[in-house]
Amino acid sequence: MQEADFDFYSSQNQPPVLEDYNAFVSNRILKDAAHAYGADWIHPQAVKFGAAMGSSAMQQAGFLANKYTPVLKTHDRFGNRLDLVEFHPAYHEMMDVSISAGVHAIAWTTDKYGGYLAHSVLSYLKQQIDEGTSCPLTMTFAAVPSLRINPEIADTWLPLVLSDKYDPRPIPWYDKNGLTFGMAMTEPQGGSDVRTNTTIAAPAGGGIYYLTGRKWFCSAPMSDAFLVLAQTSGGLSCFLVPRFTPDGIKNKLYFQRLKDKLGNRSNASGEVEFHGAWAQLVGEEGRGVANIMEMVRHTRLDCAVGSAATLQRALAEAVHHCSYRQAFGETLINQPLMRNVLADLALESIGATVLAMPCRTSSPPTLFV
Ligand SMILES: Cc1cc2nc3c(=O)[nH]c(=O)nc-3n(C[C@H](O)[C@H](O)[C@H](O)COP(=O)(O)OP(=O)(O)OC[C@H]3O[C@@H](n4cnc5c(N)ncnc54)[C@H](O)[C@@H]3O)c2cc1C
């Protein structure tokens, strides 16, 4: 072959990019799960959302948000505290599409049977393009049962939490069109053992406290408000800590740094300090773990859905690749040993999907029938 004949600019025997497919329509197990657990009504919405999630635009957004990761801006040019997180526009695009579709809200806003499953179906589709944005979505979704513990908080906050508007502006929550929530329990000295928390809450009357302490983990630090554990004279208690106080002043919570994580990179996870931060008690003093667990367990059920979704995306990529790639004179998908590998992957994916799809609408959701 002459150099002039050599093709440097295109690759042979490589698959086309897997994009512009419908992530719901192409997934029989997911459709069957929606049917089996009584949430057929989600189909039209899931078809629309599945097309959006399989589109090349959203696939690209997932890549970009993970390549250009969040940056913490602690101060402005003149030394004033900001405590903001800057994201690539692709991150905001994914949040906007997901909140408009009701990923965070549908479980709580529908009056139909199967709301929790409908949420899981939409989350499963969403997680296949990016896990990171799924953190603030699931935190916001999962905060609802904890916020409902306190009727005054529920009346004030839930209409904006359940809104279908994504509003990332860092302004007082009551001036916004939609809100997101984060969560801060873990401290350096205790990890899972939150009984060792040292963050303290000083009562100021009327259910209002001022928090002082440090958290080792605060998910979604750009959120409008956080559920936080702190010690009171009655024991460990759960507090709502907004980014702005009810007077519209920046609350005294200060983000120190973002975690440098192996995965989940499009998502910001931060360390935060409270220097007398304004906080509202959610339930009773001493019931902090029980109160925040209402939120935690819902995030963890979403983790099961997210893991199943990641498996499904990997399976789809593997089957797609093997449907085009040839080796030893045959398309890989027709090679017996490769078929065994793909069948194993498919079984894992199907099993995870069926196990992750909860089957009840009412709280508490269960994973098994
Ligand atoms: C990406 C990410 C996001 C996070 N987001 C948040 C958040 O939003 N808010 C928040 O508060 N925290 C968050 N966390 C922190 C998370 O809750 C803690 O990492 C978790 O509680 C474990 O604490 P630890 O890492 O300090 O481990 P440790 O508690 O020190 O545990 C170390 C090991 O011991 C095991 N272990 C612990 N207790 C027991 C026991 N009783 N019996 C047997 N084994 C045990 C654990 O499984 C682990 O393997 C996040 C963590 C990560 C990685």
CSV table of C-alpha atoms and ligand atoms in Angstrom, one decimal:
chain,number,residue,atom,x,y,z
A,1,MET,CA,0.0,0.0,0.0
A,2,GLN,CA,1.2,3.5,-0.9
A,3,GLU,CA,1.2,6.2,1.8
A,4,ALA,CA,-1.3,8.1,-0.3
A,5,ASP,CA,-3.7,5.2,0.0
A,6,PHE,CA,-3.5,5.0,3.7
A,7,ASP,CA,-6.6,6.2,5.5
A,8,PHE,CA,-5.5,8.2,8.6
A,9,TYR,CA,-8.8,9.9,9.1
A,10,SER,CA,-11.4,7.2,9.6
A,11,SER,CA,-11.5,4.1,11.6
A,12,GLN,CA,-12.7,0.8,10.2
A,13,ASN,CA,-14.7,-1.8,12.1
A,14,GLN,CA,-15.7,0.6,14.9
A,15,PRO,CA,-19.4,1.0,15.9
A,16,PRO,CA,-21.4,4.3,15.5
A,17,VAL,CA,-21.9,6.2,18.8
A,18,LEU,CA,-24.9,4.9,20.7
A,19,GLU,CA,-27.2,7.9,20.7
A,20,ASP,CA,-30.6,9.1,19.5
A,21,TYR,CA,-32.4,6.1,20.8
A,22,ASN,CA,-35.3,5.9,23.2
A,23,ALA,CA,-34.0,4.7,26.6
A,24,PHE,CA,-37.5,3.7,27.7
A,25,VAL,CA,-39.0,2.1,24.6
A,26,SER,CA,-35.9,0.0,24.1
A,27,ASN,CA,-36.0,-1.4,27.6
A,28,ARG,CA,-38.6,-4.1,27.9
A,29,ILE,CA,-37.9,-4.9,31.5
A,30,LEU,CA,-38.5,-1.3,32.6
A,31,LYS,CA,-41.8,-1.2,30.7
A,32,ASP,CA,-42.8,-4.6,32.2
A,33,ALA,CA,-41.9,-3.3,35.7
A,34,ALA,CA,-44.1,-0.2,35.2
A,35,HIS,CA,-46.9,-2.5,34.1
A,36,ALA,CA,-46.5,-5.2,36.7
A,37,TYR,CA,-46.5,-2.7,39.6
A,38,GLY,CA,-49.5,-0.7,38.4
A,39,ALA,CA,-47.9,2.4,36.9
A,40,ASP,CA,-48.8,2.0,33.2
A,41,TRP,CA,-49.9,5.6,33.3
A,42,ILE,CA,-46.3,6.8,33.3
A,43,HIS,CA,-45.8,5.4,29.8
A,44,PRO,CA,-46.4,8.5,27.7
A,45,GLN,CA,-44.2,10.6,30.0
A,46,ALA,CA,-41.5,7.9,30.1
A,47,VAL,CA,-41.5,7.6,26.3
A,48,LYS,CA,-41.0,11.4,26.0
A,49,PHE,CA,-38.3,11.4,28.8
A,50,GLY,CA,-36.7,8.2,27.4
A,51,ALA,CA,-36.3,9.9,24.0
A,52,ALA,CA,-34.7,13.0,25.7
A,53,MET,CA,-32.3,10.9,27.7
A,54,GLY,CA,-31.2,8.9,24.7
A,55,SER,CA,-30.7,12.0,22.6
A,56,SER,CA,-27.3,12.9,21.4
A,57,ALA,CA,-27.7,16.3,23.1
A,58,MET,CA,-28.3,14.8,26.6
A,59,GLN,CA,-25.6,12.2,26.1
A,60,GLN,CA,-23.2,15.0,25.3
A,61,ALA,CA,-24.4,17.0,28.3
A,62,GLY,CA,-23.6,14.0,30.5
A,63,PHE,CA,-20.0,13.9,29.2
A,64,LEU,CA,-19.5,17.6,29.5
A,65,ALA,CA,-20.7,17.9,33.0
A,66,ASN,CA,-18.3,15.1,34.1
A,67,LYS,CA,-15.4,16.6,32.1
A,68,TYR,CA,-15.8,20.2,33.4
A,69,THR,CA,-16.4,19.5,37.0
A,70,PRO,CA,-17.9,21.9,39.6
A,71,VAL,CA,-15.8,24.6,41.1
A,72,LEU,CA,-16.3,26.1,44.6
A,73,LYS,CA,-16.2,29.9,44.7
A,74,THR,CA,-15.7,30.8,48.4
A,75,HIS,CA,-15.1,34.6,47.9
A,76,ASP,CA,-15.7,37.4,45.4
A,77,ARG,CA,-12.8,39.6,44.2
A,78,PHE,CA,-13.1,41.8,47.2
A,79,GLY,CA,-13.0,39.2,49.9
A,80,ASN,CA,-16.7,38.8,50.5
A,81,ARG,CA,-18.0,35.3,51.1
A,82,LEU,CA,-20.0,33.8,48.3
A,83,ASP,CA,-20.0,30.0,49.0
A,84,LEU,CA,-21.3,29.3,45.6
A,85,VAL,CA,-20.6,26.4,43.3
A,86,GLU,CA,-20.1,27.0,39.6
A,87,PHE,CA,-21.2,24.3,37.1
A,88,HIS,CA,-20.8,23.7,33.4
A,89,PRO,CA,-24.0,24.7,31.5
A,90,ALA,CA,-24.5,21.0,30.6
A,91,TYR,CA,-25.1,20.4,34.3
A,92,HIS,CA,-27.9,23.0,34.4
A,93,GLU,CA,-29.4,21.7,31.2
A,94,MET,CA,-29.7,18.2,32.7
A,95,MET,CA,-31.2,19.6,35.9
A,96,ASP,CA,-33.7,21.7,33.9
A,97,VAL,CA,-34.9,18.8,31.8
A,98,SER,CA,-35.2,16.5,34.8
A,99,ILE,CA,-37.1,18.9,37.1
A,100,SER,CA,-39.4,19.9,34.2
A,101,ALA,CA,-40.2,16.2,33.8
A,102,GLY,CA,-40.9,15.9,37.6
A,103,VAL,CA,-38.2,13.4,38.4
A,104,HIS,CA,-38.0,14.8,41.9
A,105,ALA,CA,-41.7,15.4,42.5
A,106,ILE,CA,-43.9,12.9,40.7
A,107,ALA,CA,-44.0,10.5,43.6
A,108,TRP,CA,-45.5,13.1,45.9
A,109,THR,CA,-47.6,15.1,43.4
A,110,THR,CA,-49.6,12.3,41.6
A,111,ASP,CA,-52.8,11.0,43.0
A,112,LYS,CA,-52.5,7.9,40.9
A,113,TYR,CA,-51.4,4.5,42.3
A,114,GLY,CA,-47.7,3.8,41.5
A,115,GLY,CA,-46.3,7.3,42.1
A,116,TYR,CA,-43.1,5.9,43.7
A,117,LEU,CA,-42.6,3.5,40.8
A,118,ALA,CA,-43.2,6.3,38.3
A,119,HIS,CA,-40.4,8.3,40.1
A,120,SER,CA,-38.1,5.3,39.9
A,121,VAL,CA,-38.7,4.8,36.2
A,122,LEU,CA,-37.9,8.4,35.4
A,123,SER,CA,-34.8,8.3,37.8
A,124,TYR,CA,-33.6,5.1,36.1
A,125,LEU,CA,-33.8,6.8,32.7
A,126,LYS,CA,-32.1,9.9,34.0
A,127,GLN,CA,-29.3,8.1,35.7
A,128,GLN,CA,-28.2,6.5,32.4
A,129,ILE,CA,-26.8,9.8,31.2
A,130,ASP,CA,-25.3,11.1,34.4
A,131,GLU,CA,-25.2,10.0,38.0
A,132,GLY,CA,-24.0,13.4,39.4
A,133,THR,CA,-27.0,15.5,38.7
A,134,SER,CA,-29.1,12.6,40.2
A,135,CYS,CA,-27.8,13.5,43.6
A,136,PRO,CA,-29.5,16.9,44.0
A,137,LEU,CA,-32.6,15.5,42.3
A,138,THR,CA,-32.8,12.6,44.7
A,139,MET,CA,-32.0,14.8,47.7
A,140,THR,CA,-34.8,17.2,46.8
A,141,PHE,CA,-37.2,14.2,46.2
A,142,ALA,CA,-36.2,12.6,49.5
A,143,ALA,CA,-36.4,15.7,51.6
A,144,VAL,CA,-40.2,15.8,51.3
A,145,PRO,CA,-41.1,13.2,53.9
A,146,SER,CA,-38.7,14.9,56.5
A,147,LEU,CA,-40.2,18.3,55.7
A,148,ARG,CA,-43.7,16.9,56.2
A,149,ILE,CA,-42.9,16.1,59.8
A,150,ASN,CA,-43.3,19.8,60.6
A,151,PRO,CA,-46.6,21.3,59.2
A,152,GLU,CA,-45.3,24.9,59.3
A,153,ILE,CA,-42.2,23.9,57.3
A,154,ALA,CA,-44.2,21.8,54.9
A,155,ASP,CA,-46.7,24.6,54.2
A,156,THR,CA,-43.9,27.1,53.6
A,157,TRP,CA,-41.4,25.0,51.6
A,158,LEU,CA,-43.1,22.2,49.8
A,159,PRO,CA,-44.9,24.2,47.1
A,160,LEU,CA,-41.5,25.4,45.8
A,161,VAL,CA,-39.7,22.0,46.4
A,162,LEU,CA,-42.4,20.3,44.3
A,163,SER,CA,-42.3,22.9,41.6
A,164,ASP,CA,-41.5,21.9,38.0
A,165,LYS,CA,-39.2,24.9,37.6
A,166,TYR,CA,-35.4,24.6,37.9
A,167,ASP,CA,-34.1,27.9,39.4
A,168,PRO,CA,-30.4,27.8,40.2
A,169,ARG,CA,-30.2,31.5,41.1
A,170,PRO,CA,-28.5,32.1,44.5
A,171,ILE,CA,-31.1,34.3,46.0
A,172,PRO,CA,-33.5,33.9,49.0
A,173,TRP,CA,-35.6,30.9,48.6
A,174,TYR,CA,-38.9,32.7,48.9
A,175,ASP,CA,-38.1,34.7,45.7
A,176,LYS,CA,-37.4,31.6,43.7
A,177,ASN,CA,-39.5,29.5,41.3
A,178,GLY,CA,-38.2,26.2,42.5
A,179,LEU,CA,-35.8,24.8,45.1
A,180,THR,CA,-33.3,22.1,45.7
A,181,PHE,CA,-32.2,20.5,48.9
A,182,GLY,CA,-29.0,19.0,50.3
A,183,MET,CA,-28.1,17.0,53.5
A,184,ALA,CA,-25.3,17.3,56.1
A,185,MET,CA,-25.1,14.6,58.8
A,186,THR,CA,-21.5,13.2,58.7
A,187,GLU,CA,-18.7,14.7,60.8
A,188,PRO,CA,-15.0,13.9,60.6
A,189,GLN,CA,-14.7,12.1,63.9
A,190,GLY,CA,-17.8,9.9,63.6
A,191,GLY,CA,-18.7,9.0,60.0
A,192,SER,CA,-21.7,6.7,60.2
A,193,ASP,CA,-21.8,7.0,64.0
A,194,VAL,CA,-23.6,10.3,64.0
A,195,ARG,CA,-24.2,10.0,67.8
A,196,THR,CA,-20.6,11.4,68.1
A,197,ASN,CA,-21.7,14.6,66.3
A,198,THR,CA,-20.3,17.7,68.0
A,199,THR,CA,-22.2,20.4,66.0
A,200,ILE,CA,-24.3,22.3,68.5
A,201,ALA,CA,-27.6,24.1,68.2
A,202,ALA,CA,-28.3,27.0,70.6
A,203,PRO,CA,-32.0,27.7,71.0
A,204,ALA,CA,-33.3,31.2,70.3
A,205,GLY,CA,-37.0,30.5,70.9
A,206,GLY,CA,-39.9,29.6,68.7
A,207,GLY,CA,-38.2,26.6,67.1
A,208,ILE,CA,-35.3,28.7,65.9
A,209,TYR,CA,-31.7,27.8,66.8
A,210,TYR,CA,-28.2,28.9,65.8
A,211,LEU,CA,-25.8,26.1,64.7
A,212,THR,CA,-22.0,26.0,65.3
A,213,GLY,CA,-19.9,23.2,64.0
A,214,ARG,CA,-18.4,21.4,61.0
A,215,LYS,CA,-19.6,18.8,58.6
A,216,TRP,CA,-17.4,16.4,56.7
A,217,PHE,CA,-20.0,15.9,54.0
A,218,CYS,CA,-22.7,18.1,52.6
A,219,SER,CA,-24.2,16.9,49.4
A,220,ALA,CA,-25.4,19.4,46.8
A,221,PRO,CA,-23.8,22.4,48.4
A,222,MET,CA,-25.4,24.8,45.9
A,223,SER,CA,-28.8,23.9,47.3
A,224,ASP,CA,-31.3,26.4,48.7
A,225,ALA,CA,-31.5,24.6,52.0
A,226,PHE,CA,-30.1,21.6,53.9
A,227,LEU,CA,-31.3,19.1,56.5
A,228,VAL,CA,-28.6,19.1,59.2
A,229,LEU,CA,-28.1,17.1,62.4
A,230,ALA,CA,-26.9,19.0,65.5
A,231,GLN,CA,-26.9,18.5,69.3
A,232,THR,CA,-29.4,20.1,71.6
A,233,SER,CA,-30.0,19.7,75.3
A,234,GLY,CA,-32.6,17.1,74.2
A,235,GLY,CA,-30.2,15.1,72.1
A,236,LEU,CA,-29.3,14.9,68.4
A,237,SER,CA,-31.9,16.9,66.4
A,238,CYS,CA,-32.8,17.6,62.8
A,239,PHE,CA,-32.7,21.2,61.4
A,240,LEU,CA,-33.6,23.0,58.3
A,241,VAL,CA,-30.8,25.3,57.4
A,242,PRO,CA,-31.5,27.6,54.4
A,243,ARG,CA,-28.9,29.4,52.4
A,244,PHE,CA,-30.5,32.7,53.2
A,245,THR,CA,-32.2,33.6,56.5
A,246,PRO,CA,-35.9,34.6,56.4
A,247,ASP,CA,-34.6,38.3,56.4
A,248,GLY,CA,-32.9,37.6,53.1
A,249,ILE,CA,-29.4,37.7,54.6
A,250,LYS,CA,-26.8,35.2,53.6
A,251,ASN,CA,-26.9,32.5,56.3
A,252,LYS,CA,-23.7,31.8,58.2
A,253,LEU,CA,-22.7,28.5,56.5
A,254,TYR,CA,-19.3,28.4,54.8
A,255,PHE,CA,-18.2,25.8,52.4
A,256,GLN,CA,-14.5,24.9,52.9
A,257,ARG,CA,-13.8,22.7,49.9
A,258,LEU,CA,-15.3,20.2,47.5
A,259,LYS,CA,-14.4,16.6,47.7
A,260,ASP,CA,-12.0,15.2,45.0
A,261,LYS,CA,-14.0,12.1,44.2
A,262,LEU,CA,-13.2,9.1,42.1
A,263,GLY,CA,-16.7,9.0,40.6
A,264,ASN,CA,-19.8,11.0,40.7
A,265,ARG,CA,-17.7,13.9,39.5
A,266,SER,CA,-20.3,16.2,38.0
A,267,ASN,CA,-21.8,16.4,41.5
A,268,ALA,CA,-20.4,18.8,44.1
A,269,SER,CA,-20.0,17.2,47.5
A,270,GLY,CA,-18.6,19.7,50.1
A,271,GLU,CA,-17.3,20.3,53.6
A,272,VAL,CA,-19.2,23.0,55.4
A,273,GLU,CA,-18.8,25.0,58.6
A,274,PHE,CA,-21.7,26.6,60.5
A,275,HIS,CA,-20.7,29.8,62.4
A,276,GLY,CA,-24.0,30.5,64.2
A,277,ALA,CA,-26.1,29.6,61.2
A,278,TRP,CA,-29.9,30.2,61.4
A,279,ALA,CA,-31.8,27.0,61.7
A,280,GLN,CA,-35.4,25.8,62.2
A,281,LEU,CA,-36.1,22.6,64.2
A,282,VAL,CA,-37.8,20.0,62.0
A,283,GLY,CA,-39.3,17.6,64.5
A,284,GLU,CA,-38.7,17.2,68.3
A,285,GLU,CA,-35.4,17.7,70.0
A,286,GLY,CA,-33.7,14.3,70.3
A,287,ARG,CA,-35.5,12.8,67.3
A,288,GLY,CA,-32.9,13.9,64.8
A,289,VAL,CA,-31.8,10.6,63.5
A,290,ALA,CA,-35.4,9.4,63.1
A,291,ASN,CA,-36.4,12.6,61.4
A,292,ILE,CA,-33.5,12.8,58.9
A,293,MET,CA,-33.7,9.0,58.2
A,294,GLU,CA,-37.0,9.8,56.4
A,295,MET,CA,-34.8,11.6,53.9
A,296,VAL,CA,-31.8,9.2,54.0
A,297,ARG,CA,-33.8,6.0,53.3
A,298,HIS,CA,-35.4,7.6,50.2
A,299,THR,CA,-32.0,8.6,48.9
A,300,ARG,CA,-30.7,5.1,49.4
A,301,LEU,CA,-33.6,3.5,47.6
A,302,ASP,CA,-32.7,5.8,44.7
A,303,CYS,CA,-29.2,4.5,45.0
A,304,ALA,CA,-30.5,1.1,44.2
A,305,VAL,CA,-32.3,2.5,41.1
A,306,GLY,CA,-29.1,4.4,40.1
A,307,SER,CA,-26.9,1.3,40.3
A,308,ALA,CA,-29.4,-0.7,38.2
A,309,ALA,CA,-29.5,2.2,35.7
A,310,THR,CA,-25.7,2.2,35.4
A,311,LEU,CA,-25.7,-1.5,34.8
A,312,GLN,CA,-28.3,-1.1,32.1
A,313,ARG,CA,-26.3,1.7,30.4
A,314,ALA,CA,-23.2,-0.5,30.4
A,315,LEU,CA,-25.2,-3.4,29.0
A,316,ALA,CA,-26.6,-1.2,26.2
A,317,GLU,CA,-23.1,0.0,25.3
A,318,ALA,CA,-21.8,-3.6,25.3
A,319,VAL,CA,-24.6,-5.0,23.1
A,320,HIS,CA,-24.4,-2.1,20.8
A,321,HIS,CA,-20.6,-2.4,20.4
A,322,CYS,CA,-20.8,-6.1,19.8
A,323,SER,CA,-23.5,-5.7,17.2
A,324,TYR,CA,-21.1,-3.8,15.0
A,325,ARG,CA,-17.6,-4.9,15.9
A,326,GLN,CA,-16.2,-7.9,14.0
A,327,ALA,CA,-13.5,-10.3,15.2
A,328,PHE,CA,-12.2,-13.4,13.6
A,329,GLY,CA,-14.5,-13.2,10.6
A,330,GLU,CA,-17.8,-12.7,12.6
A,331,THR,CA,-19.7,-10.0,14.3
A,332,LEU,CA,-18.9,-10.2,18.0
A,333,ILE,CA,-22.5,-10.7,19.0
A,334,ASN,CA,-22.6,-13.9,16.9
A,335,GLN,CA,-19.5,-15.4,18.6
A,336,PRO,CA,-20.7,-18.0,21.1
A,337,LEU,CA,-18.4,-17.0,23.9
A,338,MET,CA,-19.3,-13.4,23.6
A,339,ARG,CA,-22.9,-14.3,23.6
A,340,ASN,CA,-22.3,-16.0,27.0
A,341,VAL,CA,-20.7,-12.8,28.3
A,342,LEU,CA,-23.5,-10.6,27.1
A,343,ALA,CA,-26.2,-13.0,28.4
A,344,ASP,CA,-24.5,-12.8,31.9
A,345,LEU,CA,-24.5,-9.0,31.7
A,346,ALA,CA,-28.1,-9.0,30.7
A,347,LEU,CA,-29.1,-11.2,33.6
A,348,GLU,CA,-27.3,-9.0,36.1
A,349,SER,CA,-29.0,-5.9,34.6
A,350,ILE,CA,-32.5,-7.5,34.5
A,351,GLY,CA,-32.1,-8.8,38.1
A,352,ALA,CA,-30.9,-5.4,39.4
A,353,THR,CA,-33.8,-3.5,37.6
A,354,VAL,CA,-36.5,-5.8,38.9
A,355,LEU,CA,-35.1,-5.7,42.4
A,356,ALA,CA,-34.7,-1.9,42.4
A,357,MET,CA,-38.2,-1.0,41.2
A,358,PRO,CA,-40.3,-0.5,44.3
A,359,CYS,CA,-43.9,-1.7,44.1
A,360,ARG,CA,-46.0,0.5,46.3
A,361,THR,CA,-47.1,4.1,46.1
A,362,SER,CA,-47.7,4.6,49.8
A,363,SER,CA,-44.9,5.1,52.3
A,364,PRO,CA,-42.9,3.2,53.2
A,365,PRO,CA,-42.0,1.8,49.8
A,366,THR,CA,-40.8,-1.8,49.7
A,367,LEU,CA,-38.5,-3.4,47.3
A,368,PHE,CA,-40.1,-6.8,47.2
A,369,VAL,CA,-43.7,-8.0,46.6
B,1,LIG,C1,-20.1,10.6,47.5
B,1,LIG,C2,-20.6,10.7,48.9
B,1,LIG,C3,-21.6,11.5,49.3
B,1,LIG,C4,-22.0,11.7,50.6
B,1,LIG,N1,-23.0,12.5,50.9
B,1,LIG,C5,-23.3,12.7,52.2
B,1,LIG,C6,-24.3,13.7,52.5
B,1,LIG,O1,-24.9,14.3,51.7
B,1,LIG,N2,-24.5,14.0,53.8
B,1,LIG,C7,-23.8,13.3,54.8
B,1,LIG,O2,-24.1,13.6,55.9
B,1,LIG,N3,-22.9,12.4,54.5
B,1,LIG,C8,-22.6,12.1,53.2
B,1,LIG,N4,-21.7,11.2,52.9
B,1,LIG,C9,-21.0,10.5,54.0
B,1,LIG,C10,-21.5,9.2,54.3
B,1,LIG,O3,-22.7,9.2,54.9
B,1,LIG,C11,-20.4,8.5,55.1
B,1,LIG,O4,-19.3,8.3,54.2
B,1,LIG,C12,-20.9,7.2,55.7
B,1,LIG,O5,-21.7,7.5,56.7
B,1,LIG,C13,-19.7,6.4,56.2
B,1,LIG,O6,-18.9,7.1,57.0
B,1,LIG,P1,-17.3,7.0,56.9
B,1,LIG,O7,-17.0,7.2,55.5
B,1,LIG,O8,-16.7,8.0,57.9
B,1,LIG,O9,-17.0,5.5,57.4
B,1,LIG,P2,-17.0,4.9,58.9
B,1,LIG,O10,-18.3,5.3,59.5
B,1,LIG,O11,-15.8,5.3,59.6
B,1,LIG,O12,-17.1,3.4,58.5
B,1,LIG,C14,-15.9,2.7,58.1
B,1,LIG,C15,-16.2,1.3,57.7
B,1,LIG,O13,-16.8,0.7,58.8
B,1,LIG,C16,-18.1,0.1,58.4
B,1,LIG,N5,-19.0,0.3,59.5
B,1,LIG,C17,-19.5,1.4,60.1
B,1,LIG,N6,-20.3,1.1,61.1
B,1,LIG,C18,-20.3,-0.2,61.2
B,1,LIG,C19,-21.0,-1.1,62.1
B,1,LIG,N7,-21.8,-0.7,63.1
B,1,LIG,N8,-20.8,-2.4,61.9
B,1,LIG,C20,-20.0,-2.9,60.9
B,1,LIG,N9,-19.4,-2.1,60.1
B,1,LIG,C21,-19.5,-0.8,60.2
B,1,LIG,C22,-18.6,1.0,57.2
B,1,LIG,O14,-19.4,0.2,56.4
B,1,LIG,C23,-17.2,1.3,56.5
B,1,LIG,O15,-16.9,0.2,55.7
B,1,LIG,C24,-21.3,11.0,51.6
B,1,LIG,C25,-20.3,10.1,51.3
B,1,LIG,C26,-19.9,9.9,50.0
B,1,LIG,C27,-18.8,9.0,49.6
